[in-house]
XYZ file of C-alpha atoms in Angstrom:
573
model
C 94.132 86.329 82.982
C 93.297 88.615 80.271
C 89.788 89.118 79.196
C 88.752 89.317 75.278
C 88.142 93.086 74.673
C 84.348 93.831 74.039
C 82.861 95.284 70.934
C 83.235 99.053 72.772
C 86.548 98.641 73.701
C 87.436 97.756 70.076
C 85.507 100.747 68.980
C 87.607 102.743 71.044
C 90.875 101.203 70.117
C 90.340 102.303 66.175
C 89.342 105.001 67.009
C 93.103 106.014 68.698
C 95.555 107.572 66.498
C 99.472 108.553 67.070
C 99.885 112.498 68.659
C 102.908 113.970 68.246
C 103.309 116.960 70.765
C 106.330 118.457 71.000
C 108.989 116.828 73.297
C 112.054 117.397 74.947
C 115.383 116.014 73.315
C 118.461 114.625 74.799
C 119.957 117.888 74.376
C 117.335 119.874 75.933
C 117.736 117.531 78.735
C 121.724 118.357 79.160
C 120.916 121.683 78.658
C 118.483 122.413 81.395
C 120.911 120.165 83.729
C 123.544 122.614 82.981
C 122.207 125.761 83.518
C 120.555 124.526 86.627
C 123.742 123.046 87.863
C 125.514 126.496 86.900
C 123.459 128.390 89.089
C 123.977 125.923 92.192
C 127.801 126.221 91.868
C 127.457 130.250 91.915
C 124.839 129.429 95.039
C 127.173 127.088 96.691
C 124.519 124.396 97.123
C 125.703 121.347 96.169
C 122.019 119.877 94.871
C 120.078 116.821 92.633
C 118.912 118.144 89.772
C 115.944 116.192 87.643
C 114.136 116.497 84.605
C 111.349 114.808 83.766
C 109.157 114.760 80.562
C 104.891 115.451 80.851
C 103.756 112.293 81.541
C 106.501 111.507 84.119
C 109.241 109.722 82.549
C 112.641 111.043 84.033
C 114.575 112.043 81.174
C 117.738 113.193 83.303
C 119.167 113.328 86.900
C 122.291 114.940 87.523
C 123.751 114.515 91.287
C 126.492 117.365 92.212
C 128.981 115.837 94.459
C 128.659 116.864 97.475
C 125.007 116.881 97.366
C 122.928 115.583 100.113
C 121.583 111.738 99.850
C 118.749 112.328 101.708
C 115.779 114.796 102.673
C 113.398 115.194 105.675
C 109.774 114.768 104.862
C 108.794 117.587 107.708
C 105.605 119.750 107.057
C 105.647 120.495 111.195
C 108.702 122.287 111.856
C 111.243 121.903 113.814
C 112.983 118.163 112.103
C 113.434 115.230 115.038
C 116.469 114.096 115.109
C 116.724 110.448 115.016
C 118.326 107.793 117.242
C 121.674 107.361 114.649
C 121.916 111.529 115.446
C 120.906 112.668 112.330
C 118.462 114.755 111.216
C 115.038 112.832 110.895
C 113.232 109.434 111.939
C 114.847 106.444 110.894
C 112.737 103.999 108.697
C 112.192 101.909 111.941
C 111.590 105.040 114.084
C 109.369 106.370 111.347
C 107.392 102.965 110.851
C 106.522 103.076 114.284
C 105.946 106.733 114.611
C 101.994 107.806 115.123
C 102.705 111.063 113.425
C 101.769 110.130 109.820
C 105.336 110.378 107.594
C 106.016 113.311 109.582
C 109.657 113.790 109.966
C 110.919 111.177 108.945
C 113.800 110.842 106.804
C 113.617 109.857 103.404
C 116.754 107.534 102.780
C 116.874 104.794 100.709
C 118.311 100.747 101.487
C 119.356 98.006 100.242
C 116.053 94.831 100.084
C 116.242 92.730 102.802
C 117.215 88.784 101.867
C 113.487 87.867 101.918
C 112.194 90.497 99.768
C 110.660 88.736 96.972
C 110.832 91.847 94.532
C 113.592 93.976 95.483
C 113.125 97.969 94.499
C 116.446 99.490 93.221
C 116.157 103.254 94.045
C 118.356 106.359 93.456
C 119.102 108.056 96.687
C 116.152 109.634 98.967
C 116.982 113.187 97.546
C 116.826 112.102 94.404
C 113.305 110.773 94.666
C 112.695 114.333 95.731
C 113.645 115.830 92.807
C 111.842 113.556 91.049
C 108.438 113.997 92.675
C 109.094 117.877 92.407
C 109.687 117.653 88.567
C 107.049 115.709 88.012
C 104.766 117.657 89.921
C 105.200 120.521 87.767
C 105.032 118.706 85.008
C 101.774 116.323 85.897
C 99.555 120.108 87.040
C 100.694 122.251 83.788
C 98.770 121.836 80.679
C 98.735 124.384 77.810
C 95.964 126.457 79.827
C 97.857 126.475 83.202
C 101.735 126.236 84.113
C 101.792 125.395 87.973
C 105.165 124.780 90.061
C 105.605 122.666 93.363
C 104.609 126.552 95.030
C 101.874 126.850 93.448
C 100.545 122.677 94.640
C 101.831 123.879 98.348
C 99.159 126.403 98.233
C 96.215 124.373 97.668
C 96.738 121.674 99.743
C 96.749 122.941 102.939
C 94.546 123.562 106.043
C 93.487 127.117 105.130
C 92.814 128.552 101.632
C 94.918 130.738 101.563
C 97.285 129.458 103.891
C 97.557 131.007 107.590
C 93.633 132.451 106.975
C 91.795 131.349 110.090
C 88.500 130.095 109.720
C 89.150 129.437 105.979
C 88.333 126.203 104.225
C 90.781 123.937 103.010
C 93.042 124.127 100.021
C 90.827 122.816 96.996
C 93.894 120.042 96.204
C 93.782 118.965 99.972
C 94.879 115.708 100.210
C 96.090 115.338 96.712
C 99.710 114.549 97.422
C 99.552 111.148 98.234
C 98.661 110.135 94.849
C 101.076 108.727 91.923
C 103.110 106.946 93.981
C 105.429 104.021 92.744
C 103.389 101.233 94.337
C 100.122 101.836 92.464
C 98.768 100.169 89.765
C 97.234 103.556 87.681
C 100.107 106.286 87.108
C 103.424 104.613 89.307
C 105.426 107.568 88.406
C 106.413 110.025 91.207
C 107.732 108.073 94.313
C 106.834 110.851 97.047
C 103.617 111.187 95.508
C 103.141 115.125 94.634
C 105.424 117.393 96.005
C 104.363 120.870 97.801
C 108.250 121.909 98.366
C 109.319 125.126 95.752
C 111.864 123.668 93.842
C 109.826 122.335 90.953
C 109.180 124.539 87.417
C 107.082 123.361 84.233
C 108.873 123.403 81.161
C 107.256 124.512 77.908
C 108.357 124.604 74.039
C 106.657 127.123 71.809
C 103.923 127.148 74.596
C 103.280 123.829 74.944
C 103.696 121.920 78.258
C 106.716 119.495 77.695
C 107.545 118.184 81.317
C 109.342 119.917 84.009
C 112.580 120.437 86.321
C 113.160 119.489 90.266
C 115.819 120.699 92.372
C 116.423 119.046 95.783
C 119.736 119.920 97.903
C 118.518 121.904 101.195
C 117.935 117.905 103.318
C 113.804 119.495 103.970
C 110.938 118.015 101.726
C 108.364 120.578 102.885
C 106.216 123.258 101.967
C 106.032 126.836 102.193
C 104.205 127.206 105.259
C 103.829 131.557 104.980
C 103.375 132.457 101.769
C 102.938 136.193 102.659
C 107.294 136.262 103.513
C 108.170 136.535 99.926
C 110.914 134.047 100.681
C 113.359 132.743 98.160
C 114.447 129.473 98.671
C 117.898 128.661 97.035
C 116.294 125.109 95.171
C 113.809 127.106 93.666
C 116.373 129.825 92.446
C 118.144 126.907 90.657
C 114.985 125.530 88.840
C 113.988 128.864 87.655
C 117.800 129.167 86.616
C 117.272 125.620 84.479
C 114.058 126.884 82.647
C 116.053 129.286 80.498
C 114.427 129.041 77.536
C 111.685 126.589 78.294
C 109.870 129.204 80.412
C 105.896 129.067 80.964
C 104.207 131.263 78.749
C 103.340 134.470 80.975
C 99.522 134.051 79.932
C 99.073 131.242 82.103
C 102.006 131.136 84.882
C 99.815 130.393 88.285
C 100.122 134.023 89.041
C 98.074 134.518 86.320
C 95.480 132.288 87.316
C 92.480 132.854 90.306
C 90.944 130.640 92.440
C 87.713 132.009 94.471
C 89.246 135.356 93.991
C 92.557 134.673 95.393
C 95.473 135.236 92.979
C 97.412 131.743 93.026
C 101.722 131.884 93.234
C 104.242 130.568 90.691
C 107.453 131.546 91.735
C 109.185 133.895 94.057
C 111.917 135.012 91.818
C 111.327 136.154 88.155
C 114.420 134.699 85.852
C 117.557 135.493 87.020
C 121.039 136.580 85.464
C 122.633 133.856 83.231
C 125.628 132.398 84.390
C 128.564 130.831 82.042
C 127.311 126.973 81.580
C 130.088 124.236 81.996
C 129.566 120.954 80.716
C 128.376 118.454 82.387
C 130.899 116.433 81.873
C 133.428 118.645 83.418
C 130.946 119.429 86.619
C 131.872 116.596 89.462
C 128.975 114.434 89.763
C 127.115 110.997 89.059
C 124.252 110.873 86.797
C 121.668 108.970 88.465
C 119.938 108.488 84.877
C 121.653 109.698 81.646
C 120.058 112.293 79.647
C 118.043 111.251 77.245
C 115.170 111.766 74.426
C 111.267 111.853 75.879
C 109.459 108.598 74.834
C 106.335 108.418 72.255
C 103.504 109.121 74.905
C 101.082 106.121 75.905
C 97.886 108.177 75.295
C 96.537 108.097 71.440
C 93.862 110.124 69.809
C 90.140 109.192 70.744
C 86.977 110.030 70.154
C 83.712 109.483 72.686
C 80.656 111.234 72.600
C 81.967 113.458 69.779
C 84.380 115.117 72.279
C 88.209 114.629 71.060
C 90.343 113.187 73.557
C 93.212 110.548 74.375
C 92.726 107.360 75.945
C 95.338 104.418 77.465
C 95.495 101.625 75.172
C 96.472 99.660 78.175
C 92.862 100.738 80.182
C 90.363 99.354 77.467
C 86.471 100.157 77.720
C 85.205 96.684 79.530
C 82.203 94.891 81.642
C 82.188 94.781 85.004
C 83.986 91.944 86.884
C 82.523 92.591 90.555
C 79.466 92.740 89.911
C 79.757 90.880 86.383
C 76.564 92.305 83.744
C 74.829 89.203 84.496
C 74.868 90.085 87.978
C 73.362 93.216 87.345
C 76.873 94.774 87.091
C 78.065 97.790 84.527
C 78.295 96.763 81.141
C 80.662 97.733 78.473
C 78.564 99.891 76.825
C 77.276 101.468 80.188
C 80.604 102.158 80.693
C 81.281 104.220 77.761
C 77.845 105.904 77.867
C 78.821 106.885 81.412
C 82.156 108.681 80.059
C 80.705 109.736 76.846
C 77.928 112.054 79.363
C 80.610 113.162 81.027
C 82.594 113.950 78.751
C 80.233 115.870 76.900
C 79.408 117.882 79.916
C 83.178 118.607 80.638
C 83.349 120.127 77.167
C 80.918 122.828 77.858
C 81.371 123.539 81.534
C 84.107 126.513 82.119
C 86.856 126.059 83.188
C 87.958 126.960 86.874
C 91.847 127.210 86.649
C 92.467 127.643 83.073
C 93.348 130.451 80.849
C 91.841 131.701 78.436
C 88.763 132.867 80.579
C 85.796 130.948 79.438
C 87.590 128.002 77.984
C 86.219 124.581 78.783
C 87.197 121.868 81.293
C 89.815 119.476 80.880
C 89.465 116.445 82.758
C 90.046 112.958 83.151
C 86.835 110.406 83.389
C 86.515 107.053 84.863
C 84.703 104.208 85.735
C 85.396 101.532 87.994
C 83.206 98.510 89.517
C 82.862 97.806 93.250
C 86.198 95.897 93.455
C 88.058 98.673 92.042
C 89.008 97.118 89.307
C 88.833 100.372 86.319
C 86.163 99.819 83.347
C 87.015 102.507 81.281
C 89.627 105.882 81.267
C 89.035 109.335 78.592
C 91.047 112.324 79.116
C 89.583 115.082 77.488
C 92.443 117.018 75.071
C 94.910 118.847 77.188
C 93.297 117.404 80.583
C 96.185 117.492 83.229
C 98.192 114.531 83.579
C 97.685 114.386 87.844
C 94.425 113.527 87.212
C 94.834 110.006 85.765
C 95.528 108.362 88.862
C 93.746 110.455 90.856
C 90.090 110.094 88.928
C 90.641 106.342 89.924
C 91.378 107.477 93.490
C 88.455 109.109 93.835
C 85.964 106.319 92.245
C 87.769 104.062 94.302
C 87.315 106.051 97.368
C 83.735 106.663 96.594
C 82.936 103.090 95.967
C 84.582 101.870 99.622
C 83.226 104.105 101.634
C 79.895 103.303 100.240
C 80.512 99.439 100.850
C 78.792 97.206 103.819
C 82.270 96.078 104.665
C 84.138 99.215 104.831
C 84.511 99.109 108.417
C 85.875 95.800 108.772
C 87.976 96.254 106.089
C 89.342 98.990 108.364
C 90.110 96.908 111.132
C 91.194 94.108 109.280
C 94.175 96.289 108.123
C 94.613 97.410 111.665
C 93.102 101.099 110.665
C 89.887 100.131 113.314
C 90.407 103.365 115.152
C 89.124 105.257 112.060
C 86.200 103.142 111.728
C 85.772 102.963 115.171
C 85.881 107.345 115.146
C 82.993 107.343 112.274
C 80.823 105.035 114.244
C 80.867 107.734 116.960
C 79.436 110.307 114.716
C 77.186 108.132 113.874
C 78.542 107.065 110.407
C 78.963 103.062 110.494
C 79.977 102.309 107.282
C 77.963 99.410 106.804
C 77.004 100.424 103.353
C 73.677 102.403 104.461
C 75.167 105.452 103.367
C 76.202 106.552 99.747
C 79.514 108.269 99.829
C 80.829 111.068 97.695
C 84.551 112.102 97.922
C 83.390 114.941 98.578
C 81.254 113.592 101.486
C 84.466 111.275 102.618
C 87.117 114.475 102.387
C 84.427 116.238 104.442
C 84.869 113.726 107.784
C 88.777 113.890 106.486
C 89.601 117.718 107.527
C 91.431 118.792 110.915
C 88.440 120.966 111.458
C 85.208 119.587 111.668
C 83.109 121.648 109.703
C 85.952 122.731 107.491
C 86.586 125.883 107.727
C 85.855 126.401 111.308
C 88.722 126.476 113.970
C 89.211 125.446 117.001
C 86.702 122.515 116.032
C 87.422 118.851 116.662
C 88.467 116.955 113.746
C 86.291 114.613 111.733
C 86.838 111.020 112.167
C 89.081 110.299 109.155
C 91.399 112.966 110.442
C 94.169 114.017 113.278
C 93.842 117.205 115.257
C 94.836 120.317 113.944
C 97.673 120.926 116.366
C 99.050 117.345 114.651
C 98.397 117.972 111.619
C 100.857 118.669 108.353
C 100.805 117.681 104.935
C 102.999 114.451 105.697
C 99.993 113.555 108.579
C 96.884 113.925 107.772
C 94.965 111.021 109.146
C 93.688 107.368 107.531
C 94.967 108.653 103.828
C 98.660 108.831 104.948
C 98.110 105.916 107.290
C 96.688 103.749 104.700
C 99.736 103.914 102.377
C 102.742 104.357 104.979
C 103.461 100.560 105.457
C 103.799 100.257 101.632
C 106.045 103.780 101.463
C 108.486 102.292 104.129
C 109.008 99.036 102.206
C 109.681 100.735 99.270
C 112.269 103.226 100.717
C 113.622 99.834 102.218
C 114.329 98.510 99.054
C 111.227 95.933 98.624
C 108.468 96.989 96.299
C 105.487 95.881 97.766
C 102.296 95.105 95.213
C 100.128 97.810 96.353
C 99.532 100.870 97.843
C 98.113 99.823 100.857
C 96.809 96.419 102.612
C 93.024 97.142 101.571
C 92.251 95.067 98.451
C 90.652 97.885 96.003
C 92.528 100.844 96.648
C 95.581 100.021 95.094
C 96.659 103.430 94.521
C 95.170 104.222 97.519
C 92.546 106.890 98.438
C 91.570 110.616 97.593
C 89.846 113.265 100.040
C 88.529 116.375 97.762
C 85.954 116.041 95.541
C 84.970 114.665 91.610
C 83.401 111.024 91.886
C 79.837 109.470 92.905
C 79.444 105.646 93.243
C 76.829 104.071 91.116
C 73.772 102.014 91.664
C 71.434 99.458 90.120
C 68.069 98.741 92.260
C 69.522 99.974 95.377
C 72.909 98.327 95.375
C 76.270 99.633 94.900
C 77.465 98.351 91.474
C 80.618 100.802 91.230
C 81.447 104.879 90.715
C 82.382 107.604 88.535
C 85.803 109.644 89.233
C 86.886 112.993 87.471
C 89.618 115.129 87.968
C 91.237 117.595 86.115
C 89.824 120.922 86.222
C 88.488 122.579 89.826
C 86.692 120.234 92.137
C 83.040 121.779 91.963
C 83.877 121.085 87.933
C 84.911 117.560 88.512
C 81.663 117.104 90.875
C 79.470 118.277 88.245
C 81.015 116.202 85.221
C 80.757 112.902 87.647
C 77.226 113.532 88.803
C 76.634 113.487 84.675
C 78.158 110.530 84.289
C 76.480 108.996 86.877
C 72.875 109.681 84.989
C 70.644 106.579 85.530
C 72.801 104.920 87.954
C 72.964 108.012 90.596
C 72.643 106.914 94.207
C 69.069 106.669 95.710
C 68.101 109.512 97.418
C 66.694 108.030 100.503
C 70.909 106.584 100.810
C 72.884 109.737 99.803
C 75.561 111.464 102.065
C 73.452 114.858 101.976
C 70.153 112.923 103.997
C 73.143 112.365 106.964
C 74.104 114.057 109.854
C 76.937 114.083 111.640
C 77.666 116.523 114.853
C 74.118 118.354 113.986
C 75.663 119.078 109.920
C 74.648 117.620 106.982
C 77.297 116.043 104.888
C 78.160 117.591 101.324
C 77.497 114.979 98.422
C 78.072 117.176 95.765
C 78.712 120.705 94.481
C 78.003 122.705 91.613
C 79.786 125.986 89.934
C 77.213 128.419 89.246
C 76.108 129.353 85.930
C 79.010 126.587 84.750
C 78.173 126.056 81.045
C 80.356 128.067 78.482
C 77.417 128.718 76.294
């Protein structure tokens, strides 16, 4: 049913106006194809080739004949063969499988005859492409340019990869967000990809979308960055960006992170090859080129810090608990984004270049069912972060609830709750959760950073672990994954009413409180988490978590949880 906008949300509405960034044309799109496809005809890799624009509208997919149908989701080498013989789990085998989406193969089917809403999808190596576009696309703003390489760095175990005793990647965790079955962003259908093979594109230095290749049958990640290796998908997408290259400035190479230098690419530009058309090339397009759609975001205004905002994702009340209730109102709402907002635009930026520029992030608010009150992306924020701000409100606000642990067990995840209760940690709504708190019982290593550890109860073991297995977040959304990829969309991400778009474990969001009960949270993400942590705790002013209930005052194994985390000296004047 819809609800009557309130007197903010109408405020906010005027205030949007059209923005016209630049945008990639039909012809760009047939272009990039080309020259992409050029260079896997000279490689002799028969490959998918996808372009997509910023905010994750595919714009072009070109499918060589001859190239693979399928990939291998495998982050834990060597690939299973299944029982048909071919490389990877089957959807049954992989449904059934206790190792997370590890290895299995991602193949697409027909719906069953009872699927209510059947889910036409290209080919399983086409949704790879697609995720590895859009990643580069969704993590490069006009301050950073990022590639699927540079994602597979900060997501894994270590930081920097293969470092013993290091903490994890600052993005760990972050791949299983955007996926087609949530309700937020529904745009990449592996969620964000960590397999090379995926460039930015830019025009005039402006972040217009990006290119995926897919064609080798693995959907990984490169485990060793110290080899130098050159893998022949992300030869071809470097091959495609001629001529929508990322400005040098801010390629990830460019960019540190705790002193370590992040990657981009392993091969500079190469030689230009004569470019056929497409027409002549044999292959299917599995969707015709195409001009980039107006974007959804207009022009705002909050707190005197410019912006964009979602028509769609008004400023409202709170429907669980409603105001009268003593849930958030309206105007709470956009006095909790306006503070953080304000505080975004003078804290310094972690990943961004030029040095001392200021955050860009996306704010916000949800109530205790989920349900989101309110969305402001501050100019330029990067477009991952829309879904996953909501992830991580979300996440704080279950975590924090009395009935998180029977929710748990009523979607047959009771071995999770049953773990935390162990430690100590009974989620029975006693304790105020942070993400940062919840990713901190979600590590292979328990503390993070500290091998040959158990790992914390949201978690597998490290000897298990890869970035397709990772514990309760992967488990929570794998049901849902294997209807889609068997041609039935289901209506959310997982079986948990309130994380639709399922959960996030690094941090950026706080729950809120009113007299000592949980009344919703606060979710940021954009701009390095110790930024995001800071900009949600400001939000969160006069509704912050009692202090006798925070994650900090708990202890689990003899540690004391994390409930948030500050940069130092983080203001840019």
């Amino acid at each position: 049913m819809l609800r009557r906008p309130t007197v903010a949300a109408v405020l906010l509405t005027i205030a949007l106006s059209s923005a016209a960034p630049a945008a990639l044309t039909s012809d760009d799109v047939e272009r990039i194809l080309a020259r992409g496809v050029a260079e896997a005809r000279a490689i002799g890799l028969p490959v998918v080739i996808v372009v997509m624009d910023r905010e994750g509208n595919a714009l072009g997919a070109f499918r060589m004949a001859g190239a693979r149908s399928f990939t291998v989701a495998t982050g834990r080498p060597p690939v299973p063969t299944g029982a048909d013989g071919r490389p990877g789990l089957t959807l049954e085998e992989c449904v059934a499988s206790a190792s997370g989406l590890e290895g299995c193969r991602i193949e697409t089917a027909p719906a069953p005859p009872d699927c209510k809403t059947p889910a036409i999808l290209p080919p399983g190596s086409t949704l790879a492409a697609l995720s590895k576009a859009g990643t580069a696309a969704f993590f490069s703003t006009g301050g950073n340019a990022f590639t699927t390489r540079t994602a597979g760095f900060i997501v894994q175990p270590h930081f920097p990869p293969m470092v013993r005793n290091a903490p994890s990647g600052p993005l760990f965790g972050v791949q299983f967000s955007q996926l087609l079955c949530g309700d937020v962003n529904p745009r990449l259908p592996l969620g964000l990809s960590a397999d090379p093979g995926g460039l930015p594109l830019y025009q005039d230095g402006e972040a217009v979308g990006g290119v995926g290749v897919e064609g080798d049958g693995r959907y990984t990640a490169d485990l060793d960055p110290s080899d130098d290796d050159v893998t022949a998908e992300e030869r071809i997408a470097v091959a495609a960006t001629r001529g929508f290259e990322a400005p040098a400035a801010i390629r990830g190479d460019q960019i540190l992170v705790g002193g370590l230098r992040l990657p981009f690419a392993n091969v500079d530009q190469v030689p230009p090859r004569p470019v056929p058309p497409l027409a002549s090339v044999p292959g299917v397009f599995d969707a015709p080129a195409r001009d980039a759609p107006p974007s959804r975001f207009g022009r705002a205004r909050l707190g005197h810090v410019a912006g964009t905002a979602d028509p769609a994702l008004p400023t409202i009340d709170g429907v669980d608990p409603p105001p009268a209730a003593g849930g958030l109102t309206a105007a709470e709402v956009q006095r909790a984004l306006a503070r953080a907002a304000r505080q975004a635009d003078r804290t310094r930026a972690a990943i961004r270049r030029p040095l001392g520029d200021r955050a860009r992030v996306n704010i916000t608010v949800v109530d205790r069912s989920g349900k989101v009150l309110g969305l402001f992306r501050t100019l330029d924020a990067p477009m991952f972060g829309v879904d996953v701000c909501v992830q991580k409100a979300r996440t704080a606000v279950f975590f924090s609830e009395p009935t998180a642990a029977a929710r748990l067990r009523a979607a047959g995840l009771g071995r999770f709750a049953a773990a935390a209760a162990r430690d100590g940690v009974r989620l029975d709504g006693e304790i105020a959760f942070s993400d940062r708190a919840q990713g901190f019982l979600s590590r292979p290593f328990f503390p993070d950073g500290i091998d040959g550890t158990a790992p914390g109860p949201f978690s597998v073991p490290a000897d298990r672990f890869s970035i397709f297995d990772d514990g309760l977040e992967v488990e929570l959304v794998k049901p849902q994954l294997a209807m889609l990829l068997g041609g039935c969309a289901p209506a959310s991400c997982t079986a948990i009413p309130g994380l639709a778009n399922g959960i996030q474990i690094f941090p950026g969001s706080v729950p809120l409180y009113r007299r000592g009960r949980l009344i919703g949270a606060v979710g940021v993400s954009g701009d390095g988490v110790d930024q995001d942590d800071l900009v949600a705790a400001a939000g969160s002013a006069g509704l912050g978590a009692p202090a006798r209930m925070r994650a900090d005052r708990v202890r689990v194994r003899g540690l004391r949880l994390p409930y948030v985390k500050f940069p130092r000296r983080p203001e840019t004047r």
